[in-house]
Structures are given as structure tokens and as C-alpha cells.
Short mmCIF file of N, CA and C and ligand atoms in Angstrom, two decimals:
data_model
loop_
_atom_site.label_atom_id
_atom_site.label_comp_id
_atom_site.label_asym_id
_atom_site.label_seq_id
_atom_site.Cartn_x
_atom_site.Cartn_y
_atom_site.Cartn_z
N UNK A 29 -35.02 -47.61 81.45
CA UNK A 29 -34.37 -48.91 81.30
C UNK A 29 -34.07 -49.23 79.83
N UNK A 30 -35.02 -48.85 78.95
CA UNK A 30 -34.75 -49.02 77.52
C UNK A 30 -33.97 -47.80 77.04
N UNK A 31 -32.83 -48.05 76.39
CA UNK A 31 -31.95 -46.94 76.05
C UNK A 31 -32.24 -46.34 74.68
N UNK A 32 -32.52 -47.21 73.74
CA UNK A 32 -32.79 -46.75 72.38
C UNK A 32 -33.19 -47.96 71.54
N UNK A 33 -33.48 -47.74 70.27
CA UNK A 33 -33.72 -48.86 69.37
C UNK A 33 -32.36 -49.41 68.97
N UNK A 34 -32.10 -50.65 69.33
CA UNK A 34 -30.83 -51.29 68.97
C UNK A 34 -30.78 -51.56 67.47
N UNK A 35 -31.84 -52.20 66.99
CA UNK A 35 -31.93 -52.46 65.55
C UNK A 35 -33.35 -52.81 65.16
N UNK A 36 -33.59 -52.76 63.86
CA UNK A 36 -34.88 -53.19 63.31
C UNK A 36 -34.60 -54.41 62.46
N UNK A 37 -35.28 -55.51 62.76
CA UNK A 37 -35.04 -56.76 62.06
C UNK A 37 -35.99 -56.91 60.88
N UNK A 38 -35.43 -57.13 59.71
CA UNK A 38 -36.23 -57.25 58.49
C UNK A 38 -35.98 -58.61 57.86
N UNK A 39 -37.06 -59.37 57.67
CA UNK A 39 -36.94 -60.71 57.09
C UNK A 39 -36.84 -60.62 55.57
N UNK A 40 -35.86 -61.29 55.02
CA UNK A 40 -35.72 -61.36 53.56
C UNK A 40 -35.50 -62.82 53.16
N UNK A 41 -35.92 -63.15 51.94
CA UNK A 41 -35.73 -64.53 51.46
C UNK A 41 -34.27 -64.73 51.05
N UNK A 42 -33.73 -63.71 50.41
CA UNK A 42 -32.40 -63.83 49.82
C UNK A 42 -31.52 -62.71 50.38
N UNK A 43 -30.53 -63.09 51.19
CA UNK A 43 -29.71 -62.08 51.87
C UNK A 43 -28.95 -61.19 50.88
N UNK A 44 -28.41 -61.80 49.83
CA UNK A 44 -27.64 -61.01 48.85
C UNK A 44 -28.50 -59.94 48.19
N UNK A 45 -29.72 -60.32 47.84
CA UNK A 45 -30.63 -59.35 47.23
C UNK A 45 -30.96 -58.23 48.22
N UNK A 46 -31.17 -58.61 49.47
CA UNK A 46 -31.46 -57.62 50.52
C UNK A 46 -30.30 -56.65 50.68
N UNK A 47 -29.09 -57.20 50.73
CA UNK A 47 -27.89 -56.37 50.88
C UNK A 47 -27.78 -55.39 49.72
N UNK A 48 -28.00 -55.91 48.53
CA UNK A 48 -27.91 -55.09 47.33
C UNK A 48 -28.90 -53.92 47.40
N UNK A 49 -30.13 -54.24 47.84
CA UNK A 49 -31.15 -53.19 47.91
C UNK A 49 -30.76 -52.10 48.90
N UNK A 50 -30.34 -52.49 50.12
CA UNK A 50 -30.05 -51.47 51.13
C UNK A 50 -28.78 -50.70 50.81
N UNK A 51 -27.87 -51.32 50.08
CA UNK A 51 -26.70 -50.58 49.62
C UNK A 51 -27.10 -49.54 48.58
N UNK A 52 -28.00 -49.94 47.68
CA UNK A 52 -28.49 -48.99 46.68
C UNK A 52 -29.21 -47.83 47.33
N UNK A 53 -29.90 -48.15 48.43
CA UNK A 53 -30.64 -47.12 49.16
C UNK A 53 -29.68 -46.14 49.83
N UNK A 54 -28.42 -46.54 49.99
CA UNK A 54 -27.42 -45.63 50.53
C UNK A 54 -26.87 -46.02 51.89
N UNK A 55 -27.24 -47.20 52.39
CA UNK A 55 -26.68 -47.65 53.66
C UNK A 55 -25.40 -48.44 53.40
N UNK A 56 -24.53 -48.44 54.41
CA UNK A 56 -23.26 -49.13 54.26
C UNK A 56 -23.27 -50.46 55.02
N UNK A 57 -22.92 -51.53 54.35
CA UNK A 57 -22.89 -52.85 54.99
C UNK A 57 -21.76 -52.92 56.00
N UNK A 58 -22.12 -53.27 57.25
CA UNK A 58 -21.12 -53.40 58.29
C UNK A 58 -20.54 -54.81 58.32
N UNK A 59 -21.39 -55.80 58.04
CA UNK A 59 -20.90 -57.16 58.04
C UNK A 59 -22.06 -58.15 58.03
N UNK A 60 -21.71 -59.42 57.86
CA UNK A 60 -22.73 -60.48 57.92
C UNK A 60 -22.28 -61.50 58.95
N UNK A 61 -23.25 -62.26 59.41
CA UNK A 61 -22.95 -63.21 60.48
C UNK A 61 -24.02 -64.29 60.48
N UNK A 62 -23.62 -65.53 60.78
CA UNK A 62 -24.62 -66.58 60.92
C UNK A 62 -24.95 -66.74 62.40
N UNK A 63 -26.25 -66.85 62.70
CA UNK A 63 -26.68 -67.05 64.09
C UNK A 63 -27.36 -68.40 64.18
N UNK A 64 -26.60 -69.44 64.56
CA UNK A 64 -27.14 -70.80 64.56
C UNK A 64 -28.35 -70.96 65.48
N UNK A 65 -28.38 -70.23 66.60
CA UNK A 65 -29.48 -70.39 67.56
C UNK A 65 -30.81 -69.97 66.94
N UNK A 66 -30.79 -69.13 65.91
CA UNK A 66 -32.04 -68.71 65.28
C UNK A 66 -32.14 -69.17 63.84
N UNK A 67 -31.16 -69.96 63.41
CA UNK A 67 -31.14 -70.48 62.04
C UNK A 67 -31.32 -69.36 61.02
N UNK A 68 -30.52 -68.33 61.19
CA UNK A 68 -30.55 -67.22 60.24
C UNK A 68 -29.13 -66.76 59.92
N UNK A 69 -29.04 -66.11 58.78
CA UNK A 69 -27.84 -65.36 58.46
C UNK A 69 -28.27 -63.89 58.44
N UNK A 70 -27.49 -63.04 59.08
CA UNK A 70 -27.90 -61.65 59.20
C UNK A 70 -26.88 -60.73 58.54
N UNK A 71 -27.35 -59.57 58.13
CA UNK A 71 -26.49 -58.51 57.60
C UNK A 71 -26.85 -57.23 58.34
N UNK A 72 -25.84 -56.50 58.79
CA UNK A 72 -26.06 -55.28 59.55
C UNK A 72 -25.70 -54.04 58.77
N UNK A 73 -26.57 -53.05 58.86
CA UNK A 73 -26.30 -51.74 58.28
C UNK A 73 -26.47 -50.68 59.36
N UNK A 74 -25.40 -50.05 59.82
CA UNK A 74 -25.55 -48.97 60.80
C UNK A 74 -26.35 -47.82 60.19
N UNK A 75 -27.16 -47.21 61.03
CA UNK A 75 -27.98 -46.08 60.56
C UNK A 75 -28.17 -45.18 61.78
N UNK A 76 -27.38 -44.12 61.87
CA UNK A 76 -27.37 -43.30 63.08
C UNK A 76 -26.92 -44.14 64.26
N UNK A 77 -27.64 -44.09 65.38
CA UNK A 77 -27.22 -44.93 66.51
C UNK A 77 -28.04 -46.22 66.58
N UNK A 78 -28.64 -46.58 65.44
CA UNK A 78 -29.33 -47.86 65.40
C UNK A 78 -28.84 -48.62 64.15
N UNK A 79 -29.42 -49.77 63.90
CA UNK A 79 -29.01 -50.56 62.74
C UNK A 79 -30.22 -51.17 62.06
N UNK A 80 -30.08 -51.40 60.80
CA UNK A 80 -31.01 -52.26 60.09
C UNK A 80 -30.39 -53.65 60.06
N UNK A 81 -31.14 -54.65 60.44
CA UNK A 81 -30.63 -56.02 60.49
C UNK A 81 -31.46 -56.85 59.51
N UNK A 82 -30.86 -57.30 58.44
CA UNK A 82 -31.56 -58.20 57.51
C UNK A 82 -31.39 -59.62 58.01
N UNK A 83 -32.49 -60.38 57.99
CA UNK A 83 -32.43 -61.77 58.45
C UNK A 83 -32.91 -62.69 57.33
N UNK A 84 -32.07 -63.61 56.94
CA UNK A 84 -32.48 -64.60 55.94
C UNK A 84 -32.38 -65.99 56.58
N UNK A 85 -33.43 -66.82 56.41
CA UNK A 85 -33.41 -68.15 57.03
C UNK A 85 -32.33 -69.05 56.42
N UNK A 86 -31.71 -69.87 57.26
CA UNK A 86 -30.74 -70.85 56.76
C UNK A 86 -31.35 -72.25 56.76
N UNK A 87 -32.59 -72.34 57.22
CA UNK A 87 -33.26 -73.64 57.29
C UNK A 87 -34.77 -73.42 57.23
N UNK A 88 -35.48 -74.44 56.75
CA UNK A 88 -36.93 -74.29 56.60
C UNK A 88 -37.66 -74.17 57.92
N UNK A 89 -37.03 -74.68 59.00
CA UNK A 89 -37.71 -74.59 60.30
C UNK A 89 -37.19 -73.40 61.11
N UNK A 90 -36.52 -72.48 60.45
CA UNK A 90 -36.12 -71.25 61.11
C UNK A 90 -37.35 -70.40 61.40
N UNK A 91 -37.39 -69.73 62.55
CA UNK A 91 -38.53 -68.84 62.84
C UNK A 91 -38.73 -67.79 61.74
N UNK A 92 -37.64 -67.38 61.11
CA UNK A 92 -37.74 -66.36 60.05
C UNK A 92 -38.36 -66.97 58.79
N UNK A 93 -38.07 -68.24 58.51
CA UNK A 93 -38.71 -68.92 57.38
C UNK A 93 -40.21 -69.00 57.60
N UNK A 94 -40.60 -69.31 58.83
CA UNK A 94 -42.02 -69.40 59.16
C UNK A 94 -42.69 -68.05 59.05
N UNK A 95 -41.98 -67.03 59.50
CA UNK A 95 -42.51 -65.65 59.40
C UNK A 95 -42.77 -65.29 57.94
N UNK A 96 -41.79 -65.55 57.08
CA UNK A 96 -41.92 -65.19 55.65
C UNK A 96 -43.07 -65.98 55.01
N UNK A 97 -43.18 -67.23 55.39
CA UNK A 97 -44.25 -68.07 54.86
C UNK A 97 -45.63 -67.50 55.22
N UNK A 98 -45.76 -67.02 56.45
CA UNK A 98 -47.04 -66.51 56.93
C UNK A 98 -47.32 -65.09 56.44
N UNK A 99 -46.33 -64.23 56.56
CA UNK A 99 -46.58 -62.80 56.35
C UNK A 99 -45.83 -62.20 55.17
N UNK A 100 -44.92 -62.95 54.59
CA UNK A 100 -44.10 -62.40 53.51
C UNK A 100 -42.90 -61.66 54.07
N UNK A 101 -42.08 -61.15 53.18
CA UNK A 101 -40.90 -60.40 53.62
C UNK A 101 -41.34 -59.10 54.27
N UNK A 102 -40.51 -58.58 55.15
CA UNK A 102 -40.83 -57.29 55.76
C UNK A 102 -40.32 -57.20 57.18
N UNK A 103 -40.74 -56.16 57.88
CA UNK A 103 -40.27 -55.94 59.25
C UNK A 103 -40.69 -57.10 60.13
N UNK A 104 -39.73 -57.71 60.79
CA UNK A 104 -40.00 -58.90 61.58
C UNK A 104 -39.95 -58.62 63.08
N UNK A 105 -38.99 -57.81 63.51
CA UNK A 105 -38.95 -57.45 64.93
C UNK A 105 -38.29 -56.10 65.15
N UNK A 106 -38.55 -55.54 66.33
CA UNK A 106 -37.87 -54.33 66.76
C UNK A 106 -37.11 -54.67 68.03
N UNK A 107 -35.84 -54.30 68.07
CA UNK A 107 -35.01 -54.62 69.22
C UNK A 107 -34.68 -53.36 70.00
N UNK A 108 -34.95 -53.41 71.30
CA UNK A 108 -34.60 -52.31 72.19
C UNK A 108 -33.37 -52.69 72.99
N UNK A 109 -32.43 -51.76 73.09
CA UNK A 109 -31.23 -51.98 73.89
C UNK A 109 -31.55 -51.71 75.36
N UNK A 110 -31.16 -52.65 76.21
CA UNK A 110 -31.33 -52.48 77.66
C UNK A 110 -29.99 -52.69 78.36
N UNK A 111 -29.88 -52.14 79.59
CA UNK A 111 -28.64 -52.29 80.36
C UNK A 111 -28.56 -53.65 81.03
N UNK A 112 -29.70 -54.08 81.56
CA UNK A 112 -29.72 -55.28 82.37
C UNK A 112 -30.84 -56.19 81.84
N UNK A 113 -30.46 -57.16 81.04
CA UNK A 113 -31.47 -57.98 80.35
C UNK A 113 -32.29 -58.86 81.31
N UNK A 114 -31.65 -59.60 82.24
CA UNK A 114 -32.46 -60.41 83.16
C UNK A 114 -33.48 -59.57 83.92
N UNK A 115 -33.07 -58.37 84.35
CA UNK A 115 -33.97 -57.49 85.09
C UNK A 115 -35.10 -56.98 84.19
N UNK A 116 -34.77 -56.66 82.96
CA UNK A 116 -35.78 -56.17 82.02
C UNK A 116 -36.82 -57.26 81.74
N UNK A 117 -36.35 -58.52 81.66
CA UNK A 117 -37.28 -59.64 81.43
C UNK A 117 -38.19 -59.84 82.63
N UNK A 118 -37.60 -59.73 83.81
CA UNK A 118 -38.37 -59.89 85.03
C UNK A 118 -39.47 -58.82 85.10
N UNK A 119 -39.08 -57.61 84.76
CA UNK A 119 -40.02 -56.49 84.81
C UNK A 119 -41.14 -56.67 83.78
N UNK A 120 -40.77 -57.13 82.58
CA UNK A 120 -41.77 -57.35 81.53
C UNK A 120 -42.77 -58.42 81.98
N UNK A 121 -42.25 -59.50 82.55
CA UNK A 121 -43.12 -60.59 82.98
C UNK A 121 -44.04 -60.12 84.11
N UNK A 122 -43.51 -59.35 85.01
CA UNK A 122 -44.32 -58.81 86.11
C UNK A 122 -45.47 -57.95 85.59
N UNK A 123 -45.22 -57.26 84.47
CA UNK A 123 -46.27 -56.39 83.95
C UNK A 123 -47.21 -57.13 83.00
N UNK A 124 -47.08 -58.46 82.94
CA UNK A 124 -48.06 -59.26 82.22
C UNK A 124 -47.68 -59.62 80.79
N UNK A 125 -46.45 -59.33 80.41
CA UNK A 125 -46.00 -59.66 79.06
C UNK A 125 -45.59 -61.14 79.02
N UNK A 126 -45.96 -61.83 77.95
CA UNK A 126 -45.55 -63.22 77.77
C UNK A 126 -44.15 -63.25 77.17
N UNK A 127 -43.25 -63.98 77.81
CA UNK A 127 -41.88 -64.06 77.32
C UNK A 127 -41.73 -65.27 76.41
N UNK A 128 -41.07 -65.10 75.28
CA UNK A 128 -40.68 -66.24 74.46
C UNK A 128 -39.43 -66.86 75.07
N UNK A 129 -38.51 -66.00 75.46
CA UNK A 129 -37.27 -66.44 76.13
C UNK A 129 -37.29 -66.00 77.58
N UNK A 130 -37.32 -66.96 78.48
CA UNK A 130 -37.27 -66.62 79.91
C UNK A 130 -35.84 -66.26 80.31
N UNK A 131 -34.90 -66.82 79.57
CA UNK A 131 -33.49 -66.55 79.84
C UNK A 131 -32.89 -65.91 78.60
N UNK A 132 -31.92 -65.01 78.79
CA UNK A 132 -31.22 -64.44 77.64
C UNK A 132 -30.50 -65.53 76.85
N UNK A 133 -30.44 -65.35 75.54
CA UNK A 133 -29.68 -66.29 74.71
C UNK A 133 -28.79 -65.50 73.76
N UNK A 134 -27.81 -66.18 73.19
CA UNK A 134 -26.87 -65.45 72.33
C UNK A 134 -27.50 -65.03 71.01
N UNK A 135 -27.31 -63.78 70.64
CA UNK A 135 -27.80 -63.27 69.37
C UNK A 135 -26.64 -62.85 68.50
N UNK A 136 -26.96 -62.18 67.39
CA UNK A 136 -25.91 -61.69 66.51
C UNK A 136 -25.13 -60.60 67.22
N UNK A 137 -23.94 -60.32 66.73
CA UNK A 137 -23.17 -59.18 67.23
C UNK A 137 -22.74 -59.34 68.67
N UNK A 138 -22.57 -60.58 69.11
CA UNK A 138 -22.13 -60.85 70.48
C UNK A 138 -23.10 -60.30 71.53
N UNK A 139 -24.35 -60.09 71.16
CA UNK A 139 -25.33 -59.56 72.11
C UNK A 139 -26.07 -60.70 72.80
N UNK A 140 -26.62 -60.40 73.99
CA UNK A 140 -27.56 -61.30 74.64
C UNK A 140 -28.95 -60.79 74.31
N UNK A 141 -29.82 -61.71 73.90
CA UNK A 141 -31.14 -61.26 73.45
C UNK A 141 -32.25 -62.12 74.06
N UNK A 142 -33.46 -61.57 74.04
CA UNK A 142 -34.64 -62.32 74.45
C UNK A 142 -35.84 -61.69 73.77
N UNK A 143 -36.78 -62.55 73.35
CA UNK A 143 -37.95 -62.06 72.64
C UNK A 143 -39.20 -62.07 73.54
N UNK A 144 -40.06 -61.08 73.29
CA UNK A 144 -41.37 -61.00 73.96
C UNK A 144 -42.43 -61.44 72.96
N UNK A 145 -43.43 -62.15 73.43
CA UNK A 145 -44.42 -62.71 72.50
C UNK A 145 -45.35 -61.64 71.94
N UNK A 146 -45.50 -61.61 70.60
CA UNK A 146 -46.34 -60.57 69.98
C UNK A 146 -47.79 -60.57 70.46
N UNK A 147 -48.28 -61.71 70.94
CA UNK A 147 -49.69 -61.69 71.36
C UNK A 147 -49.87 -60.89 72.65
N UNK A 148 -48.76 -60.57 73.31
CA UNK A 148 -48.88 -59.75 74.52
C UNK A 148 -48.27 -58.36 74.34
N UNK A 149 -47.90 -58.03 73.10
CA UNK A 149 -47.25 -56.74 72.84
C UNK A 149 -47.93 -55.99 71.70
N UNK A 150 -49.24 -56.15 71.58
CA UNK A 150 -50.00 -55.49 70.52
C UNK A 150 -49.48 -55.85 69.13
N UNK A 151 -49.04 -57.09 68.99
CA UNK A 151 -48.73 -57.60 67.66
C UNK A 151 -47.31 -57.39 67.17
N UNK A 152 -46.46 -56.80 68.02
CA UNK A 152 -45.08 -56.56 67.58
C UNK A 152 -44.14 -57.55 68.26
N UNK A 153 -43.32 -58.23 67.45
CA UNK A 153 -42.30 -59.08 68.04
C UNK A 153 -41.19 -58.17 68.55
N UNK A 154 -41.06 -58.09 69.87
CA UNK A 154 -40.07 -57.19 70.49
C UNK A 154 -38.91 -58.01 71.00
N UNK A 155 -37.72 -57.56 70.69
CA UNK A 155 -36.51 -58.18 71.22
C UNK A 155 -35.89 -57.21 72.21
N UNK A 156 -35.51 -57.73 73.37
CA UNK A 156 -34.70 -56.95 74.29
C UNK A 156 -33.27 -57.43 74.11
N UNK A 157 -32.36 -56.49 74.11
CA UNK A 157 -31.01 -56.79 73.64
C UNK A 157 -29.99 -56.11 74.54
N UNK A 158 -29.08 -56.91 75.09
CA UNK A 158 -27.96 -56.36 75.85
C UNK A 158 -26.75 -56.40 74.93
N UNK A 159 -26.37 -55.24 74.48
CA UNK A 159 -25.25 -55.18 73.52
C UNK A 159 -23.94 -55.33 74.29
N UNK A 160 -23.07 -56.16 73.77
CA UNK A 160 -21.76 -56.36 74.39
C UNK A 160 -20.69 -56.00 73.38
N UNK A 161 -19.53 -55.66 73.90
CA UNK A 161 -18.42 -55.39 72.98
C UNK A 161 -17.97 -56.71 72.34
N UNK A 162 -17.43 -56.61 71.14
CA UNK A 162 -16.94 -57.80 70.45
C UNK A 162 -15.76 -58.40 71.17
ZN1 ZN B 3 -32.66 -58.75 66.43
#
């Protein structure tokens, strides 16, 4: 049901600095986008068949701002691509995983996304992601 790693989400304080760093590292910037539902601005770097996704908070009450406050900058979530998001959520819940999102919501890149709670996933914030064409 899980097809591959869709992207790895990395929290940064300053998106421009983050972009500069990953460009220096040799990745190519695909684009940036604001995601109002998560109060973040994101930058995508394709890397093989996955992406690095930089997330910078656009507001102090953004979940990413809270993450940075608690843990500092760094890897914030791992997103797995699935074919059928509602079904994947149902299956996760059946197996005892706590869902942050019971229903899919709009994410960056025209995708439908839902998060699983880290307290039920051995400490990793996991995103399930149904990628859609633009
Ligand atoms: Zn994500």
C-alpha cells in the first residue's frame, strides 16, 4: 500500500537560508509554495524519486514553529506515498495508530495528506500522502 517515500520534511527557521544550503549541496530547487492549512512556506528539491521539502513557519502558531521551538531545526516528518489515502488511514487506525488527521486535507503540491501521531509511531511524525497531478 505504501509505494515509496514521497518526501522528507525538514523544518527551517529561514526558508531562503535553507534553499541556499540545499542548492550549495547540489540539489535543484523545483519551486516554493505557501500552505495556509499548515501555516508554512515550503520549498521542494527533487532527489531521485523522492523530494526534500523544507518547511518554514509563516506564523508563530504554526505546527512547524512549535516544532522548532521544542526541538530546533531538523527533520520534522517523513511522508509516504499511498494510492488510497482514506483506506490507508482506516488501516492505520485499525492497527492502533493514533491519527492526527482523521480525514485527508490539502497539502503542498496539490497532494492530499494526513498525519499520524508520533506517540503511536515510535516517535516519528509520519505523513501519508496521495500525490495528485497539478
Ligand atoms: Zn510533508
